PDB file of C-alpha atoms in Angstrom:
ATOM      1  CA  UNK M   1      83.551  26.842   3.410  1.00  0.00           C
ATOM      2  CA  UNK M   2      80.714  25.469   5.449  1.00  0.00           C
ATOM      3  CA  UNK M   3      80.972  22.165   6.628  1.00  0.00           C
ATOM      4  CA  UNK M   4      78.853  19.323   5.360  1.00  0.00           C
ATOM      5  CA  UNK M   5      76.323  17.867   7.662  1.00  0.00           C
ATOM      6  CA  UNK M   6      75.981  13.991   7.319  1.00  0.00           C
ATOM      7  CA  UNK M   7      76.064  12.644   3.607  1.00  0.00           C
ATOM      8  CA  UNK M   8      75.031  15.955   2.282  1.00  0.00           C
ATOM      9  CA  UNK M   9      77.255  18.497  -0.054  1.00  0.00           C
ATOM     10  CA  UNK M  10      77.318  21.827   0.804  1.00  0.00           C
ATOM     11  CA  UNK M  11      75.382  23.902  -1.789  1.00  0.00           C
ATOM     12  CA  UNK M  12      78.443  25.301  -3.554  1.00  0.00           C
ATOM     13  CA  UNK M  13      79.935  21.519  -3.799  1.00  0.00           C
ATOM     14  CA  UNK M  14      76.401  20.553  -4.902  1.00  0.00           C
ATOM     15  CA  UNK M  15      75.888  23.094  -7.728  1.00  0.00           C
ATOM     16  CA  UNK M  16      79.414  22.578  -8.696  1.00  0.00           C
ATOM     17  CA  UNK M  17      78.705  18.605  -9.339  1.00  0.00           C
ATOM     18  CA  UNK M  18      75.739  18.631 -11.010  1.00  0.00           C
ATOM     19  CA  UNK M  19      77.211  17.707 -14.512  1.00  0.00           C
ATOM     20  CA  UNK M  20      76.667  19.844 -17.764  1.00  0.00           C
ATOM     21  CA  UNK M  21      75.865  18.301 -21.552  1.00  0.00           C
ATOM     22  CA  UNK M  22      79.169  18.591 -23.631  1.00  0.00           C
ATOM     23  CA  UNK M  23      78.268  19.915 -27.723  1.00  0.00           C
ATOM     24  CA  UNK M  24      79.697  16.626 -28.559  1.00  0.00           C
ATOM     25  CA  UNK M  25      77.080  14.323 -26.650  1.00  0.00           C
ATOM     26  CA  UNK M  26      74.053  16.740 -26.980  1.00  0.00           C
ATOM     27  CA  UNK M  27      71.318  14.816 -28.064  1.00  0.00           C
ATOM     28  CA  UNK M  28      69.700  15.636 -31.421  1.00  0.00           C
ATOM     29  CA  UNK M  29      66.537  16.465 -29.388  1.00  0.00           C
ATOM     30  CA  UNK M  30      68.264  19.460 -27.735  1.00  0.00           C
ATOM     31  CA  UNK M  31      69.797  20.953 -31.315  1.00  0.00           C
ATOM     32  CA  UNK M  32      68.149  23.574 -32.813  1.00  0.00           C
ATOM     33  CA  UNK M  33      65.839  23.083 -35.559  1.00  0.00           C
ATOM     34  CA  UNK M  34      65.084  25.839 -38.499  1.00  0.00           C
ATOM     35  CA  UNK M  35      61.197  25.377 -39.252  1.00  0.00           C
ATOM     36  CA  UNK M  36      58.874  27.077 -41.085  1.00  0.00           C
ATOM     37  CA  UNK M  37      56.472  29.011 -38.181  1.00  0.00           C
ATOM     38  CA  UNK M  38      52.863  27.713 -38.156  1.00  0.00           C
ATOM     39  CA  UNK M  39      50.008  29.489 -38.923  1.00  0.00           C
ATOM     40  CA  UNK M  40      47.607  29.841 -35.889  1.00  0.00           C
ATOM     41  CA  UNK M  41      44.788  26.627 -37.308  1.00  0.00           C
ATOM     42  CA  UNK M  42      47.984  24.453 -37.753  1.00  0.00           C
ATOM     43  CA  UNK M  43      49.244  25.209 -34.955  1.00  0.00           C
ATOM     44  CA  UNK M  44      45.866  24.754 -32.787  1.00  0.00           C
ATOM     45  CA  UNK M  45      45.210  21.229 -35.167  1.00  0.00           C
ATOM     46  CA  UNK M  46      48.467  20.183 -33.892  1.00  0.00           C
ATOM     47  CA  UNK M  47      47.783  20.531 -30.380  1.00  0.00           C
ATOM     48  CA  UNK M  48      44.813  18.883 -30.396  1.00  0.00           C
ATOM     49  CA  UNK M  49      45.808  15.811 -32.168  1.00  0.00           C
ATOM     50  CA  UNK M  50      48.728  16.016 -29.571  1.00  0.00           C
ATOM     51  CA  UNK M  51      46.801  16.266 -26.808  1.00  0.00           C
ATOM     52  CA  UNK M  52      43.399  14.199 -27.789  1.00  0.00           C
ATOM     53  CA  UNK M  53      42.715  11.077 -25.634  1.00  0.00           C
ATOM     54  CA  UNK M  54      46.012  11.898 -23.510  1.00  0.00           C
ATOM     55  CA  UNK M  55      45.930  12.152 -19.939  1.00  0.00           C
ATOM     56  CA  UNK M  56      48.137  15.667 -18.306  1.00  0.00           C
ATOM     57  CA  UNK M  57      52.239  13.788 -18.596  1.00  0.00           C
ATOM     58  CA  UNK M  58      54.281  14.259 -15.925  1.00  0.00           C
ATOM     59  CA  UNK M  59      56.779  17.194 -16.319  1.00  0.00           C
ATOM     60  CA  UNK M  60      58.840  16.117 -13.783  1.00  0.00           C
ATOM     61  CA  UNK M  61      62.256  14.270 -15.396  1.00  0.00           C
ATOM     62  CA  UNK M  62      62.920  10.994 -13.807  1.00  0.00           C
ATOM     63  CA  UNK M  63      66.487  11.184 -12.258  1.00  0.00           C
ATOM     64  CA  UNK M  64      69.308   9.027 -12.949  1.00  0.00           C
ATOM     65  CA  UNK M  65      70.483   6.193 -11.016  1.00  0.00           C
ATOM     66  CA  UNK M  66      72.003   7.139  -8.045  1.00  0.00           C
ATOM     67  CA  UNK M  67      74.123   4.453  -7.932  1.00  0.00           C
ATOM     68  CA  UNK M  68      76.007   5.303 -11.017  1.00  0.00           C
ATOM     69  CA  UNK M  69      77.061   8.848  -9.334  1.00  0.00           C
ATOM     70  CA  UNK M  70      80.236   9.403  -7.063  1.00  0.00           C
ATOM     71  CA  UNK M  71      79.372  12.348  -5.407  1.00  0.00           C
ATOM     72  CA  UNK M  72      76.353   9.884  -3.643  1.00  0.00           C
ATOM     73  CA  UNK M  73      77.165   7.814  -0.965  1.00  0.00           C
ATOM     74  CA  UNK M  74      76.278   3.936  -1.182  1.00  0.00           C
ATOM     75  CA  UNK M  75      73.676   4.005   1.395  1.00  0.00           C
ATOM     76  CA  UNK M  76      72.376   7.078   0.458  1.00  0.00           C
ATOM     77  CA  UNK M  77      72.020   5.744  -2.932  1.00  0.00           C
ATOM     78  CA  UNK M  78      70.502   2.427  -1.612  1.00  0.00           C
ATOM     79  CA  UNK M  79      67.963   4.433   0.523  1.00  0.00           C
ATOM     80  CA  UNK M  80      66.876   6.564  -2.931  1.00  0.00           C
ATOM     81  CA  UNK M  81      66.205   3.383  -4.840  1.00  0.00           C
ATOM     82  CA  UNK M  82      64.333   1.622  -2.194  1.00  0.00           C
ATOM     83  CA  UNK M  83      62.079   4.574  -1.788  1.00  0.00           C
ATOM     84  CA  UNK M  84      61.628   4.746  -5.486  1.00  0.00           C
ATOM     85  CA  UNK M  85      60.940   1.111  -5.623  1.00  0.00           C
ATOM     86  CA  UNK M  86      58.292   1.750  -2.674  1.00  0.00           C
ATOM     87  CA  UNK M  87      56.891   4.418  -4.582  1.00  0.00           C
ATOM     88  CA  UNK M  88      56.243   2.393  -7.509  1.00  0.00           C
ATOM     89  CA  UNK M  89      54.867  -0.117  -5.410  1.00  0.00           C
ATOM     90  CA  UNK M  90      52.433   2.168  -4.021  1.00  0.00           C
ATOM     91  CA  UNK M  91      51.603   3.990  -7.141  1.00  0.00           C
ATOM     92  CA  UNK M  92      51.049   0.280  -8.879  1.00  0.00           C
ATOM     93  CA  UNK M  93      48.584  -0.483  -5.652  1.00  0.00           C
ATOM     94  CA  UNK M  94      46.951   2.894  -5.890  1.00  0.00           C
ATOM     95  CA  UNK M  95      46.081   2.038  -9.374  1.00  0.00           C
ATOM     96  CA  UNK M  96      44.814  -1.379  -9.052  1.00  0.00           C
ATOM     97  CA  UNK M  97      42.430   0.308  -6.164  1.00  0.00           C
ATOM     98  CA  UNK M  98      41.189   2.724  -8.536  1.00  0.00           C
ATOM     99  CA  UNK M  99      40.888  -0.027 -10.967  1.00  0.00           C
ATOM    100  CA  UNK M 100      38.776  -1.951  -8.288  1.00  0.00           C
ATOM    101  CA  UNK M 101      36.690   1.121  -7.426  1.00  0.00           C
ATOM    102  CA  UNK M 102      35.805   1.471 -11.111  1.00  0.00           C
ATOM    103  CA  UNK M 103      34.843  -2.090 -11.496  1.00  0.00           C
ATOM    104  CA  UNK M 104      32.678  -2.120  -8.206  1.00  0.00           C
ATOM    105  CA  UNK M 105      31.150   1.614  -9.515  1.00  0.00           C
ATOM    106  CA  UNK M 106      29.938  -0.262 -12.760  1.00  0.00           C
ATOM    107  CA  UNK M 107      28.789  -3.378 -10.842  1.00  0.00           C
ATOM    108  CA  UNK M 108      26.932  -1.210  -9.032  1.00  0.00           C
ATOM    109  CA  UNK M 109      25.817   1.062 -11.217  1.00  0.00           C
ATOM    110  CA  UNK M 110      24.530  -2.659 -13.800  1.00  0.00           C
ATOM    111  CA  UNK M 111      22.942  -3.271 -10.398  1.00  0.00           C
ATOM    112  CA  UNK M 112      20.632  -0.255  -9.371  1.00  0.00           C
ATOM    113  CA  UNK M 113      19.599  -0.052 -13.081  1.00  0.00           C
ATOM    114  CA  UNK M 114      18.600  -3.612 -12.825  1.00  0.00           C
ATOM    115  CA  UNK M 115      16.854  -2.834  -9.451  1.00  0.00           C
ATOM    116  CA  UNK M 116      15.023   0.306 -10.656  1.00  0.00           C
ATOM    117  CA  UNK M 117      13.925  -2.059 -13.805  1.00  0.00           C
ATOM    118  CA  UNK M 118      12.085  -4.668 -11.075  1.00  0.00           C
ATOM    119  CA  UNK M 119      11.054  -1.657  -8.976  1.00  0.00           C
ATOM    120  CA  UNK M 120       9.353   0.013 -12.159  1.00  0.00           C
ATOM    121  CA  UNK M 121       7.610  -3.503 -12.861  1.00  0.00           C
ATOM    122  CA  UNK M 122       6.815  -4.614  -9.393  1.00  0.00           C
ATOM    123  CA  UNK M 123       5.212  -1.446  -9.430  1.00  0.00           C
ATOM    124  CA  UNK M 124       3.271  -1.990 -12.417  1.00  0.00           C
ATOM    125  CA  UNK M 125       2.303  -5.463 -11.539  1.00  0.00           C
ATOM    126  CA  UNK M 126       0.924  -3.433  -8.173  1.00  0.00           C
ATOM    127  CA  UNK M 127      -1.147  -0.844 -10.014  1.00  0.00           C
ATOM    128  CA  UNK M 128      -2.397  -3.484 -11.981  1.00  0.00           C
ATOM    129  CA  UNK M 129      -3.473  -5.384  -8.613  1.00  0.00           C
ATOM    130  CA  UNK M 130      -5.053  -2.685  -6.990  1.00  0.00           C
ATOM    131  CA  UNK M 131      -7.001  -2.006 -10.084  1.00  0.00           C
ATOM    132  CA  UNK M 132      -8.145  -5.447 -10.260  1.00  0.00           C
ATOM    133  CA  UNK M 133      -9.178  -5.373  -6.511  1.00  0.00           C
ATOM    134  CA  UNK M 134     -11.357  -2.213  -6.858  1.00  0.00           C
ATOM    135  CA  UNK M 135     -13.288  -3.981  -9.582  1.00  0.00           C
ATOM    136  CA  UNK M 136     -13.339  -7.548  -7.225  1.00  0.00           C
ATOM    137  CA  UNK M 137     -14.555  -5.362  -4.698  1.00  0.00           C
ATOM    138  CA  UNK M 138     -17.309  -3.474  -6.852  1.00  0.00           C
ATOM    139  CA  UNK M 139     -18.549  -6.857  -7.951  1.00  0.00           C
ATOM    140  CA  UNK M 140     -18.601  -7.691  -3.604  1.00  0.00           C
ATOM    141  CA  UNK M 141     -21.069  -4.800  -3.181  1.00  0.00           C
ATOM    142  CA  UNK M 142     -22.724  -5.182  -6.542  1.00  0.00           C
ATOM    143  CA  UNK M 143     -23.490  -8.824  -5.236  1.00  0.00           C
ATOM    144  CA  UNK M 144     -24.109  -8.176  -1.675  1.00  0.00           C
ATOM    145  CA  UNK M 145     -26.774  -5.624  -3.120  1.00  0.00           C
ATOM    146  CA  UNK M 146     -28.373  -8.071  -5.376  1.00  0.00           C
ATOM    147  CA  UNK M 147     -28.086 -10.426  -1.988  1.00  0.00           C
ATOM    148  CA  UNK M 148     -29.835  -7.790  -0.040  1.00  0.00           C
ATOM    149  CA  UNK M 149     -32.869  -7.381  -3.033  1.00  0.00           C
ATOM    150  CA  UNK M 150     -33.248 -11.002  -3.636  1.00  0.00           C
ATOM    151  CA  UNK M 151     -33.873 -10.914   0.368  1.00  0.00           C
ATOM    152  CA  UNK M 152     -35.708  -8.260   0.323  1.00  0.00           C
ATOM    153  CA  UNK M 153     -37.886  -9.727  -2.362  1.00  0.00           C
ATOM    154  CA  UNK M 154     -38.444 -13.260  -0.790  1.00  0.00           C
ATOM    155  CA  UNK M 155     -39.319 -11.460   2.817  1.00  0.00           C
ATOM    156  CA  UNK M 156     -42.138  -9.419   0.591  1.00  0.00           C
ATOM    157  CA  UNK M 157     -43.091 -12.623  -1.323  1.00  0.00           C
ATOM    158  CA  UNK M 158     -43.541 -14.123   1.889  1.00  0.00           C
ATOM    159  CA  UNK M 159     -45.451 -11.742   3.387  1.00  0.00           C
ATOM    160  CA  UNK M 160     -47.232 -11.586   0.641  1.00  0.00           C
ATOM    161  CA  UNK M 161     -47.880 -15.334   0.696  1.00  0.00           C
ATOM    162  CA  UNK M 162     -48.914 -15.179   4.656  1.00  0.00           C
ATOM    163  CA  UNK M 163     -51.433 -12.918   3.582  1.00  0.00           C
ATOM    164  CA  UNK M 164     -53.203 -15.021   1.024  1.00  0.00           C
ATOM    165  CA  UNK M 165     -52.884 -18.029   2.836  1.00  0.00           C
ATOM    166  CA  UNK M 166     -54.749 -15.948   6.142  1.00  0.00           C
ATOM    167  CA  UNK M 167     -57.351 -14.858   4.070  1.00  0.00           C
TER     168      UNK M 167
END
């Protein structure tokens, strides 16, 4: 027989401790059950309603406390629950991270939409500017060229008046 290193069994000690469900305290769950086989659409209803709005369970069965077996030594068993006790700890932080991300995603996301809705008007409000300038600036040369006639005008009317007033 091999010798066991540390706290561990050897693998024949180990499969020969793990413990086996007696008929008398079998839970109902593990009984058979007689039932009339499903047709393929009750079957396939079943699953969905089963499965709708749930997230993918764990498979994995949580183990039993190690401090309640003998074949575990008190440390050993000490060490397992303060790991498991760590790993809910970091699970419960991993989640409330996640949770944070999701608010900050939706912050963000109330944020850009709000942005893009100031962009979209500033951008109107610009448009609506630079029409309005084209048109000040058409009056400016529609002005400048009256300007420029009326000048134009007076000079002649002058000229013309310097001529009567020579002859």
């Amino acid at each position: 027989m091999p010798v066991a290193k540390g706290n561990k069994l050897p693998e024949a000690d180990r499969a020969a401790s793990k413990r086996k469900i007696s008929p008398a305290t079998k839970p109902k769950a593990l009984e058979k059950v007689e039932a009339e086989p499903l047709d393929e659409k009750e079957f396939n209803k079943l699953l969905k309603k089963q499965t709708k709005g749930k997230k993918k369970q764990n498979t994995r069965k949580t183990a039993p406390d190690p401090r309640l077996d003998p074949n575990i030594d008190p440390k050993r068993a000490k060490r397992i629950i303060a790991n498991r006790e760590s790993a809910a700890r970091s699970k419960a932080k991993q989640k409330q991270h996640l949770e944070n991300l999701k608010n900050l995603h939706q912050s963000l996301t109330e944020q850009k939409s709000s942005i893009e809705k100031e962009i979209f008007s500033i951008h109107a409000d610009s448009e609506r500017m630079r029409s309005y300038n084209e048109r000040l600036i058409q009056m400016i040369h529609c002005l400048r060229e009256a300007k420029r006639r009326k000048t134009a005008v007076e000079e002649a009317e002058d000229k013309v008046a310097s001529k009567v007033q020579q002859q």
